[in-house]
PDB file of C-alpha atoms in Angstrom:
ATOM      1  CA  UNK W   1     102.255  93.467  73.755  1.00 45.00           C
ATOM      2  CA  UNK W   2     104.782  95.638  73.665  1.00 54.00           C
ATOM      3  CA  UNK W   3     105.144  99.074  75.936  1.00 58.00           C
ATOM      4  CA  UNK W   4     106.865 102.237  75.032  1.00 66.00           C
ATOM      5  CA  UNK W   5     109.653 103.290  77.344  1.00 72.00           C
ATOM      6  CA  UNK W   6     108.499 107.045  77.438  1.00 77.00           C
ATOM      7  CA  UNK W   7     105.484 105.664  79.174  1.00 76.00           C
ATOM      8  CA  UNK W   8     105.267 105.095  83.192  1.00 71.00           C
ATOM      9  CA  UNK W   9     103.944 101.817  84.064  1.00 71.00           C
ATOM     10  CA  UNK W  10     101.172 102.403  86.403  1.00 74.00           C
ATOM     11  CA  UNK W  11      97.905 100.226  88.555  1.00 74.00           C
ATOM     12  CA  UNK W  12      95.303 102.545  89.090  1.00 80.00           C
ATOM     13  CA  UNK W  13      92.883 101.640  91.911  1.00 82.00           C
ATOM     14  CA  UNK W  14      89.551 102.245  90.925  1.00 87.00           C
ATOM     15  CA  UNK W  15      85.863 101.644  92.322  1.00 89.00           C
ATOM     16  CA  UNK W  16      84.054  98.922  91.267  1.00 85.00           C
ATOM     17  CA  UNK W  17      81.118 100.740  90.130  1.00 92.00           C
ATOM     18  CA  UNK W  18      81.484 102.137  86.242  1.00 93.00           C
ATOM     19  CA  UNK W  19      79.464 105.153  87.657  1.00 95.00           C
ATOM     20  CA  UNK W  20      81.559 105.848  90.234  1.00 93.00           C
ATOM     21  CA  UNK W  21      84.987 105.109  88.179  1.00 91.00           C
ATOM     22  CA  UNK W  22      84.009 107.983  85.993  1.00 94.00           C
ATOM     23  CA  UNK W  23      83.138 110.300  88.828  1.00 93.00           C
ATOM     24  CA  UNK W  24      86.627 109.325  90.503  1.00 93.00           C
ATOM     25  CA  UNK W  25      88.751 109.739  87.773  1.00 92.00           C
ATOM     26  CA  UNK W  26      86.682 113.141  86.586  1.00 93.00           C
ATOM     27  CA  UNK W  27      87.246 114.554  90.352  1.00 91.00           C
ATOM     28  CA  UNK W  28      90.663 114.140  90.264  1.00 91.00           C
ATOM     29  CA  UNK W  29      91.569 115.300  87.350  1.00 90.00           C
ATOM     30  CA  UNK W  30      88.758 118.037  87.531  1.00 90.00           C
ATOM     31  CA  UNK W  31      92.068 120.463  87.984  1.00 92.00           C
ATOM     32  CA  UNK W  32      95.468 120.520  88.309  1.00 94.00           C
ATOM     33  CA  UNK W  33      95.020 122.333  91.747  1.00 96.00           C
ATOM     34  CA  UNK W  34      93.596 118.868  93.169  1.00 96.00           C
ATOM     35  CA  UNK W  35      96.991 116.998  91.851  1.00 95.00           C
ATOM     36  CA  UNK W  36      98.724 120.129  93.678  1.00 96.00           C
ATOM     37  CA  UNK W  37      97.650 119.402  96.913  1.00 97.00           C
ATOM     38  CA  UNK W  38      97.684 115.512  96.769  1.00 96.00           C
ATOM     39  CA  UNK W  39     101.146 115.874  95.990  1.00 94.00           C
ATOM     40  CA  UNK W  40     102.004 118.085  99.214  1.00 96.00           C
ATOM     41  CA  UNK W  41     101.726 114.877 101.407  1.00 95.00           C
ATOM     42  CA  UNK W  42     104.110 112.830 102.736  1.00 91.00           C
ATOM     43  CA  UNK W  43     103.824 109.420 103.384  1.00 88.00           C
ATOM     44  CA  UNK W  44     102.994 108.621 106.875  1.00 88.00           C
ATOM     45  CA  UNK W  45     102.648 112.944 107.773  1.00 93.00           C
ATOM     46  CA  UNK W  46      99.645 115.052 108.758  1.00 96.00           C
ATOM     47  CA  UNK W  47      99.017 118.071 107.328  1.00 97.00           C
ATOM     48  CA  UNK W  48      96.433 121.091 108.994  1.00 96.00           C
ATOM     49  CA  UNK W  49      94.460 122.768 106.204  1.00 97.00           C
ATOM     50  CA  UNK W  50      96.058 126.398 106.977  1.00 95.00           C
ATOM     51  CA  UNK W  51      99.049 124.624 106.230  1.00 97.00           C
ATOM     52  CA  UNK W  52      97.842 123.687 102.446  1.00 98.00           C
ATOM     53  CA  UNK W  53      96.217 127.070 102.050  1.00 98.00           C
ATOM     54  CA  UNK W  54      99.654 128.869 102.741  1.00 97.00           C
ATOM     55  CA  UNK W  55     102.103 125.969 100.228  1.00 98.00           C
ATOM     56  CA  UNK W  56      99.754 126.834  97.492  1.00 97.00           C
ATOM     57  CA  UNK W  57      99.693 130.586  98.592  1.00 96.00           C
ATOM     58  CA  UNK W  58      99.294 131.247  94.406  1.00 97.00           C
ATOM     59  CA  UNK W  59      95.761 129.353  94.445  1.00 97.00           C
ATOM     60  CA  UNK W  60      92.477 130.927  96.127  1.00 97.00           C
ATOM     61  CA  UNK W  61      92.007 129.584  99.335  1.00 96.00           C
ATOM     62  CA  UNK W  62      88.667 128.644  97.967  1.00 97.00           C
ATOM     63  CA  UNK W  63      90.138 126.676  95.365  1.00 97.00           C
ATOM     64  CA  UNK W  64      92.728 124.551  98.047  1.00 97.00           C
ATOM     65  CA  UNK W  65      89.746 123.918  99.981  1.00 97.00           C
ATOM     66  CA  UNK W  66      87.404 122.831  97.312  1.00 97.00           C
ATOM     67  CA  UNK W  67      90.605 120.367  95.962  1.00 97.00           C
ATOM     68  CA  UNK W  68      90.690 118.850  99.699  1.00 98.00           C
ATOM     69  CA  UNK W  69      87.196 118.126  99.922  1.00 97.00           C
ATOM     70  CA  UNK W  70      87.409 116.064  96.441  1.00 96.00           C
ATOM     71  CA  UNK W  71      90.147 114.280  98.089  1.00 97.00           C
ATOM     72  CA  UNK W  72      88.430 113.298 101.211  1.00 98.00           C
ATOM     73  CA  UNK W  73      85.365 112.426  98.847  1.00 96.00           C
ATOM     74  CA  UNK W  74      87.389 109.967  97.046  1.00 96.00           C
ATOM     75  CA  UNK W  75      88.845 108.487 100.004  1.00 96.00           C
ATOM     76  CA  UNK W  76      92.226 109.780  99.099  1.00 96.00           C
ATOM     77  CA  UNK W  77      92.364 111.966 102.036  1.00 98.00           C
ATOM     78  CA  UNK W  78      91.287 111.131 105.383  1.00 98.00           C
ATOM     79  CA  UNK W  79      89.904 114.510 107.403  1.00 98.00           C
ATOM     80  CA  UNK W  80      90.590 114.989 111.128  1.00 97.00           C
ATOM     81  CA  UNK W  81      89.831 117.794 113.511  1.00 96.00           C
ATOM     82  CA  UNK W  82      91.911 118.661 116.188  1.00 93.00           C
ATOM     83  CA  UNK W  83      91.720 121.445 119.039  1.00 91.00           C
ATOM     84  CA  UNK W  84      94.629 123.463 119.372  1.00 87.00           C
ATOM     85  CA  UNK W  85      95.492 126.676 120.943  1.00 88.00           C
ATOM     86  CA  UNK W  86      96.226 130.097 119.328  1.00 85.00           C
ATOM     87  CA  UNK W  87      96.418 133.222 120.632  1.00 88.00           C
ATOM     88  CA  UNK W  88      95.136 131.966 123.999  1.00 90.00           C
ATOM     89  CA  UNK W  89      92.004 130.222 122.548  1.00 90.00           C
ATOM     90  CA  UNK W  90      91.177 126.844 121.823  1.00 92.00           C
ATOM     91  CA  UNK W  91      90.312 126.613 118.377  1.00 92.00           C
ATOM     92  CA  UNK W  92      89.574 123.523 115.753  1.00 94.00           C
ATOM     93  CA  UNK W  93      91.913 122.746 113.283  1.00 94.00           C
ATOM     94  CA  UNK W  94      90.941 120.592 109.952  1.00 97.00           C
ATOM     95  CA  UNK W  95      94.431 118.753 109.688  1.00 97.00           C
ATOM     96  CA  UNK W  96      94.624 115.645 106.773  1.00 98.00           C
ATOM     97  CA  UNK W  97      96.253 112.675 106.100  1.00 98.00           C
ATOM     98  CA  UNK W  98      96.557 110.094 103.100  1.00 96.00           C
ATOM     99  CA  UNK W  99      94.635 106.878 103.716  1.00 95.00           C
ATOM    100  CA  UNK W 100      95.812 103.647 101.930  1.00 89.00           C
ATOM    101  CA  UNK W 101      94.609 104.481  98.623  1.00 90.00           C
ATOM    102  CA  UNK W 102      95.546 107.558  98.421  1.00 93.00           C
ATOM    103  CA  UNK W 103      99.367 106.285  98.956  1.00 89.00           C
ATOM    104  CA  UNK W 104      99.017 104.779  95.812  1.00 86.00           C
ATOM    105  CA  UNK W 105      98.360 107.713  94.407  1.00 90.00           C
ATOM    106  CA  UNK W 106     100.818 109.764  95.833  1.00 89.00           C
ATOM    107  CA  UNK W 107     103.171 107.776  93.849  1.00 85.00           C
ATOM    108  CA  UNK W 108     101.664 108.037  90.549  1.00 85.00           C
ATOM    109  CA  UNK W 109     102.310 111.741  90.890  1.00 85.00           C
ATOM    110  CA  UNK W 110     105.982 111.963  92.108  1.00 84.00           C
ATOM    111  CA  UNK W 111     109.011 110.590  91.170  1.00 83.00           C
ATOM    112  CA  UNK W 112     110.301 107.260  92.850  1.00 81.00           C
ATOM    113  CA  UNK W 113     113.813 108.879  93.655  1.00 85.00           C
ATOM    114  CA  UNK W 114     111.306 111.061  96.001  1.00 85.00           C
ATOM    115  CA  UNK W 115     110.694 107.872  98.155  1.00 84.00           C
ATOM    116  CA  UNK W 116     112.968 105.879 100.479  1.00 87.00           C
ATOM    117  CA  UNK W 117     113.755 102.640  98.429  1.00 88.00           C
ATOM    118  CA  UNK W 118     112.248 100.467 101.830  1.00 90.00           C
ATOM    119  CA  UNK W 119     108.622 102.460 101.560  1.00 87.00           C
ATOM    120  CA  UNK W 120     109.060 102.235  97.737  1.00 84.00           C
ATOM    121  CA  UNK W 121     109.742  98.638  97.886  1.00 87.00           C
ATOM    122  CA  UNK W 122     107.179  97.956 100.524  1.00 88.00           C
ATOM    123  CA  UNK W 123     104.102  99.933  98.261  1.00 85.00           C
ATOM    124  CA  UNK W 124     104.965  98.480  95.509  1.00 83.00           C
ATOM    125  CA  UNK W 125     104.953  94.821  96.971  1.00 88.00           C
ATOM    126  CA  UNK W 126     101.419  95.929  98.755  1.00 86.00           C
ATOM    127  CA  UNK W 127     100.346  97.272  95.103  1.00 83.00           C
ATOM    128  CA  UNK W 128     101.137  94.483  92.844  1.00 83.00           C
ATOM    129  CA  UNK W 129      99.353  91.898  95.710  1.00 87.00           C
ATOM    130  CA  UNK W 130      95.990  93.842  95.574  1.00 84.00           C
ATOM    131  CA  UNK W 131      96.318  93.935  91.954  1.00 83.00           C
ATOM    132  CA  UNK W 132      96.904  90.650  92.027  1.00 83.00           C
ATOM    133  CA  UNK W 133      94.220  89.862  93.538  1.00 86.00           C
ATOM    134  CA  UNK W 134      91.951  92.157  91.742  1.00 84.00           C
ATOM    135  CA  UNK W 135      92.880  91.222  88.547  1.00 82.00           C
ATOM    136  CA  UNK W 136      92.312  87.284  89.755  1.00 85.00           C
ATOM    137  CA  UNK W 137      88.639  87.714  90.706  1.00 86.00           C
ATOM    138  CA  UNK W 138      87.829  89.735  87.735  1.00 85.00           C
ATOM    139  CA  UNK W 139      89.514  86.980  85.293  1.00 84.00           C
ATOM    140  CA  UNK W 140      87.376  84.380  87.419  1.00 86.00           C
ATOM    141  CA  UNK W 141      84.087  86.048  86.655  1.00 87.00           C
ATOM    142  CA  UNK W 142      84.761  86.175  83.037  1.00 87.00           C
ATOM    143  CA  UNK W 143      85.772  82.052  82.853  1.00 88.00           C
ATOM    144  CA  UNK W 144      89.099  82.048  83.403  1.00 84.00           C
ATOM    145  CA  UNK W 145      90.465  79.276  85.739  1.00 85.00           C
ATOM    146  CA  UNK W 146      92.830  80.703  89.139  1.00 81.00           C
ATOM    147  CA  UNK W 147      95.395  78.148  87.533  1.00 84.00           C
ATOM    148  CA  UNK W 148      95.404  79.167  83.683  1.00 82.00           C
ATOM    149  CA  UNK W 149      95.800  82.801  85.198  1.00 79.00           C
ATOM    150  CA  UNK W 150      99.196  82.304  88.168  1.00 81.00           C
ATOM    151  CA  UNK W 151     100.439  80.190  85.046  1.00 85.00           C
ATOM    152  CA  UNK W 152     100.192  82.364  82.861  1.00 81.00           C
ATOM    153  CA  UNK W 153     101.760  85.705  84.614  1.00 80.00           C
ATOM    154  CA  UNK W 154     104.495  83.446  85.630  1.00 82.00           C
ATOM    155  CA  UNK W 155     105.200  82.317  81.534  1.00 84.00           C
ATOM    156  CA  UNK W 156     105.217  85.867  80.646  1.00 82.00           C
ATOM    157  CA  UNK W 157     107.128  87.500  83.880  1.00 80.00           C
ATOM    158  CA  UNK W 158     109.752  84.366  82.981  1.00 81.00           C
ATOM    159  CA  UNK W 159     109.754  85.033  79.330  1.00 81.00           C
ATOM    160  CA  UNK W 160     109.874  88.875  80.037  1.00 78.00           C
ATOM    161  CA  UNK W 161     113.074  88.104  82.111  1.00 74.00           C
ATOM    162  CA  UNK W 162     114.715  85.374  80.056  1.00 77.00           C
ATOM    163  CA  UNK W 163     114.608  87.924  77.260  1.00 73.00           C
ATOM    164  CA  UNK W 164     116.331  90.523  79.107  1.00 73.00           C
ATOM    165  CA  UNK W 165     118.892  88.873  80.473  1.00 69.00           C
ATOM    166  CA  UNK W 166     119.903  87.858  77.334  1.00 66.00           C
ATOM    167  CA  UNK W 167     119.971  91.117  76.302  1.00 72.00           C
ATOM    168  CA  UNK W 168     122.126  91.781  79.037  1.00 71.00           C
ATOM    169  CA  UNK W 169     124.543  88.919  78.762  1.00 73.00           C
ATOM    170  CA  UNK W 170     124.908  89.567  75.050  1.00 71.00           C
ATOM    171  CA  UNK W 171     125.870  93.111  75.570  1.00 68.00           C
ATOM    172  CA  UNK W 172     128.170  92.775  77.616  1.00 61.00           C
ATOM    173  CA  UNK W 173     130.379  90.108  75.394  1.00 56.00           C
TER     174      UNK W 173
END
């Protein structure tokens, strides 16, 4: 199979449920404004909703608000609410943060330069052993054999990297 080099390579992580894969992947990309704000978060930071409402000062607020409840309601986004004070009274404070899945999708949406090569490194490692592990149990409830499968992505990855090192060695003679 052969992949063209103006494409990203990328593992989605989906629910199981064809139903609720649709609704997922329709909520997302229901509007560019809900791409927007996922891609306001940082790895590992918190951010209060006021906070999302004035970066994307040229949506509605109505609109940034809508786009963070489809987050949360994909379990991209988990919601907190904290008490702070302002102007001398205690108010509550919808802040956000990106739960493990929604990591993944963070860096669908941004360039890897954005990242520090150690988180980069560490997703993608995390990544490629759930969809390992997917991938195994869905290939096991169709007949395949857990053997037949490791065998087989270690063939290709082998064959994938024989071939390019050749490539590599032969260019540079």
């Amino acid at each position: 199979m052969c992949c063209d080099s103006e494409f990203y390579p990328a593992v989605l992580l989906l629910p199981v449920k064809v139903e609720d894969r649709v609704r997922f992947v329709t909520l997302l990309f229901s509007s560019p404004a809900v791409v927007e704000v996922l891609n306001l978060f940082k790895l590992g930071e918190e951010l209060c909703q006021r906070d999302v409402v004035k970066a994307l000062s040229h949506r509605s607020n109505k609109t940034v608000i809508e786009s963070l409840k489809k987050l949360v309601s994909l379990r991209l986004l988990a919601e907190s609410v904290k008490r702070v004070e302002r102007n001398g009274k205690r108010i509550r404070v919808k802040c956000y943060s990106l739960t493990e899945i929604g990591k993944w999708y963070v860096t669908l949406f941004k360039d890897p330069r954005d990242f520090e090569p150690n988180t980069l490194h560490q997703l993608l490692e995390e990544l490629f052993i759930k969809f390992v592990e997917r991938f195994t149990e869905l290939a096991k409830k169709v007949g395949f054999n857990e053997n037949e499968i490791y065998q087989h992505l270690l063939a290709n990855t082998l064959k994938t990297h024989s071939k390019k090192l050749h490539k590599e060695i032969s260019g540079n003679q």
